[in-house]
Each structure stands twice: as C-alpha cells, then as structure tokens.
Tab-separated table of C-alpha atoms in Angstrom:
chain	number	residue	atom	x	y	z
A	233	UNK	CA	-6.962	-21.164	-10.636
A	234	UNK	CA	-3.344	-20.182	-9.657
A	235	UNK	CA	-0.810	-22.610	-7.665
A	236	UNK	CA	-0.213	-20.903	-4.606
A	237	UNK	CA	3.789	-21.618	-3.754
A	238	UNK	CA	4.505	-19.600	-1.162
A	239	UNK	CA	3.212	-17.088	1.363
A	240	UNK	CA	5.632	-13.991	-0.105
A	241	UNK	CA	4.390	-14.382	-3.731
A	242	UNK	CA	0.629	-13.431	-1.894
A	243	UNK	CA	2.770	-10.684	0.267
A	244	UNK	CA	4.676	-9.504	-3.280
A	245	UNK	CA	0.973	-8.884	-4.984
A	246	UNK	CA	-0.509	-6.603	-2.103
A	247	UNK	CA	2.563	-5.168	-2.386
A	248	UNK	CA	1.941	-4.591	-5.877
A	249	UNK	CA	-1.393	-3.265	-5.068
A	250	UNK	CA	-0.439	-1.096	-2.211
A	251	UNK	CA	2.140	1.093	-4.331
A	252	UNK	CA	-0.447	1.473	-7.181
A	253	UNK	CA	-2.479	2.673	-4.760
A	254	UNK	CA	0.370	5.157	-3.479
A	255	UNK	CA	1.023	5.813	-7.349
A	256	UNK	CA	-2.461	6.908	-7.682
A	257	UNK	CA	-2.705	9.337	-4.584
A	258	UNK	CA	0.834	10.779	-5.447
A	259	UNK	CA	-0.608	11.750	-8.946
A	260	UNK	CA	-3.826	13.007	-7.453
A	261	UNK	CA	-1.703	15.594	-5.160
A	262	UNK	CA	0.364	16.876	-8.286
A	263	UNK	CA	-3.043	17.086	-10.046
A	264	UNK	CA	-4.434	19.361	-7.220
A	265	UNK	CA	-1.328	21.830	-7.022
A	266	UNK	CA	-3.025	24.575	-7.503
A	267	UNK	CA	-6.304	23.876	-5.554
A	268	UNK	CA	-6.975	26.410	-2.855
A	269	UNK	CA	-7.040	24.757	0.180
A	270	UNK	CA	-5.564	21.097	-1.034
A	271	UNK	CA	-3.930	18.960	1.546
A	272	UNK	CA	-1.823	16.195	0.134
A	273	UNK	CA	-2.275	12.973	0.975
A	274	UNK	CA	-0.830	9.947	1.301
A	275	UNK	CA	-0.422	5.640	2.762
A	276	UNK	CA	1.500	4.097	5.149
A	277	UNK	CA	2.517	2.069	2.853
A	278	UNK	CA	5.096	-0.077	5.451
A	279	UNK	CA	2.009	-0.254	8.248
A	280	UNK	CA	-0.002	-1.433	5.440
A	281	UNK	CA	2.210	-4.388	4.397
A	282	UNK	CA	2.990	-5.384	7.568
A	283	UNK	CA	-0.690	-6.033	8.492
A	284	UNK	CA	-0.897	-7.925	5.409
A	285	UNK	CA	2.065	-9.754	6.324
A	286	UNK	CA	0.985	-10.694	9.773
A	287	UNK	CA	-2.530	-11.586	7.967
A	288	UNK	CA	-1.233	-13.882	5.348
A	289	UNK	CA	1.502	-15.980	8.082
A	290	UNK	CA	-1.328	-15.788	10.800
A	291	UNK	CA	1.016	-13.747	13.171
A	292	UNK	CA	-2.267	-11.815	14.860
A	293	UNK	CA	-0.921	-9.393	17.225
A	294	UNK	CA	-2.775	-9.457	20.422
A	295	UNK	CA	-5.492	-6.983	20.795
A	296	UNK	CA	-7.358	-5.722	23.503
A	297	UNK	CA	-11.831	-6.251	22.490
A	298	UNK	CA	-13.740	-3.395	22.902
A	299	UNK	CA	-17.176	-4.382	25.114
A	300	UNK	CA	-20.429	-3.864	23.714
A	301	UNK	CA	-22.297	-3.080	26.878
A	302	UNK	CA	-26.033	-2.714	25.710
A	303	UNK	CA	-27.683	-4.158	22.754
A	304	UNK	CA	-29.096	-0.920	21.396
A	305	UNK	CA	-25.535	0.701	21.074
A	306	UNK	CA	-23.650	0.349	17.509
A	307	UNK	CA	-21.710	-3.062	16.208
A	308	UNK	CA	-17.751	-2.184	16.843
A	309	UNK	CA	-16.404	-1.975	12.863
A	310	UNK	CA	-13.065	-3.431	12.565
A	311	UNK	CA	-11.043	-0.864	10.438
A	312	UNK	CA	-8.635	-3.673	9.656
A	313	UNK	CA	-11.247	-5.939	8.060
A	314	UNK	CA	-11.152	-3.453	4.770
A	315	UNK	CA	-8.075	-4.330	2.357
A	316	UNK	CA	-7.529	-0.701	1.612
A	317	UNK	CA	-4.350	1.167	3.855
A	318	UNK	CA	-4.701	4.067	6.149
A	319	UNK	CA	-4.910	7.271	4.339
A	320	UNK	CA	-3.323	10.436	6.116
A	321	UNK	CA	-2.585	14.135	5.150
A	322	UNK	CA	0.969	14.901	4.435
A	323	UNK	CA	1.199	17.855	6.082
A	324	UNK	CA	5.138	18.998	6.271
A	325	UNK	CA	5.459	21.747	4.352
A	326	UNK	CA	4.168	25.534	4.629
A	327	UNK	CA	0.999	25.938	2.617
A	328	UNK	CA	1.142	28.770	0.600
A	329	UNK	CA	-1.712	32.110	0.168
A	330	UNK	CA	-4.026	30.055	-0.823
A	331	UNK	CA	-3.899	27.440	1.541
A	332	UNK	CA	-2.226	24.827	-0.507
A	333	UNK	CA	0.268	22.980	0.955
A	334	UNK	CA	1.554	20.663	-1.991
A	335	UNK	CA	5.131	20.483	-2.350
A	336	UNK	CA	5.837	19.432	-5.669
A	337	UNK	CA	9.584	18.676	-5.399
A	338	UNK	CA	8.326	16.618	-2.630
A	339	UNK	CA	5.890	14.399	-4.768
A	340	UNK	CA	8.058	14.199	-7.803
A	341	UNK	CA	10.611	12.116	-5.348
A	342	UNK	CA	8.420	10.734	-3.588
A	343	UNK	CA	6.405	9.700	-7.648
A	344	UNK	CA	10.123	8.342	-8.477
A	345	UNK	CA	10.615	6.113	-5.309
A	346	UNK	CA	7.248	4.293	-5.643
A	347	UNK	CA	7.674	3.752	-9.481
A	348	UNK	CA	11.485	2.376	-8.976
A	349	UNK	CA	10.105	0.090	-5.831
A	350	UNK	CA	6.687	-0.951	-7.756
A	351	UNK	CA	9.475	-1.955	-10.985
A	352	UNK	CA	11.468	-3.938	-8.573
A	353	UNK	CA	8.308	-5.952	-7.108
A	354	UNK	CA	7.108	-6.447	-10.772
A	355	UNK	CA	11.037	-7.857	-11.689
A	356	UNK	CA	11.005	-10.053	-8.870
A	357	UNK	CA	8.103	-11.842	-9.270
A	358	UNK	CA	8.814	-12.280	-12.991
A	359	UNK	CA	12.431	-13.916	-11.983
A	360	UNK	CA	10.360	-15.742	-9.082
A	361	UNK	CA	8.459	-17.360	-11.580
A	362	UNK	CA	10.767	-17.546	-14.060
A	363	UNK	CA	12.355	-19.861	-11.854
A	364	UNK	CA	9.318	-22.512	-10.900
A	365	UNK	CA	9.057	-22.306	-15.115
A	366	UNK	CA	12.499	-23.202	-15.431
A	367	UNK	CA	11.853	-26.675	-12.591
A	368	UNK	CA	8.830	-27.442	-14.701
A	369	UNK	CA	10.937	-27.410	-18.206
A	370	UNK	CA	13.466	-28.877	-16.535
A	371	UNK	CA	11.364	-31.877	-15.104
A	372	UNK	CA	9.850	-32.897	-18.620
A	373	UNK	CA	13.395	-33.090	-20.513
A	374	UNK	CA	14.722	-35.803	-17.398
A	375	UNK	CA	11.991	-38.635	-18.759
C-alpha cells in the first residue's frame, strides 16, 4: 500500500505511463521504415494528460449525453472510460514509392524529446520523494 500525498504524484505516474507508451509507438514506426504502405503513428500525449488531470482533481468538463431512444439499439461506449490515449496517424510528410510515409529524421527527434521529458518525470519524482524521506529522517532525530 502506497501513501498517497498529493494529486500530481498520481498525475506524474500517468505521465510516466503515457510517454512509455509514446516511447513504444515511436520505436514501432522506426521499426516499420521500410514497410510498404506504413503510416506512422502516434498519442496526443498533452490531450491525454489533461483528461487524466481533470480525472484525478474531479474537474469533469461538461458534456452533452447522447439519448438511447429504443431498448434494442446498442449501449453508448464511453471512449474515455479506457486508460489508454487516442492513437492517430502522423501523416505530414510525403510517403515515398512504396507508400511509406515514415520520416525518420522526424522520429529520431521526436524518440529524443520523449526520452529527455520521460528522464525529467523520473528525476522529479525521485527529488519529490527524496524530499518526504528527508521530513521522515528528519522527524525521528528531533525526539
């Protein structure tokens, strides 16, 4: 069982999560550079936190219900309700002969600016709870 301090350390691990997640697709598209046809894709990895965000500190945007007129037609599935972000198709870039349309200057920056963002995430919560370990050390010496 953890201690739960605050709301951002919850925020800080989906955040966590999210660019893993981002880490993985970016690999898969430099994986599939020379697959015919191959559209890279990607998350919105900003959308995705926010709705997290709102989610965690209960800041539900308001949101228009969809009627279910007759019984016999299908439940309404929230897409929200699932943990995982939107996935889209980067498509930017001119695909080449065979239809691919990986760019693979693009996903080498875009590889480096996840990994230097997820290694900032992972450094703050370390010095986050560095700091609560420090209180707690700090508390037993003052007996």
């Amino acid at each position: 069982m953890s201690i739960q301090v605050s709301a951002s350390q919850h925020l800080a691990a989906k955040a966590l999560d999210y660019r893993a997640i981002r880490q993985d697709m970016i690999s898969s598209n430099i994986a599939n550079a020379d697959t015919p046809y191959y559209r890279p894709r990607d998350i919105r990895f900003e959308d995705a936190l926010s709705e997290q965000r709102a989610k965690i500190l209960n800041q539900g945007t308001p949101k228009l219900q969809m009627a279910q007129t007759d019984g016999a037609h299908l439940p309404l599935q929230d897409e929200k309700s699932s943990s995982m972000p939107k996935r889209f198709f980067r498509d930017g870039h001119m695909a080449r002969n065979d239809g691919n349309s990986v760019d693979l200057d693009v996903e080498t920056t875009e590889m480096s600016k996840n990994s230097i963002m997820f290694n900032a995430l992972v450094n703050a919560m370390k010095k986050n709870s560095g700091i609560y370990k420090s209180v707690i050390e700090a508390s037993s010496k003052v007996s």
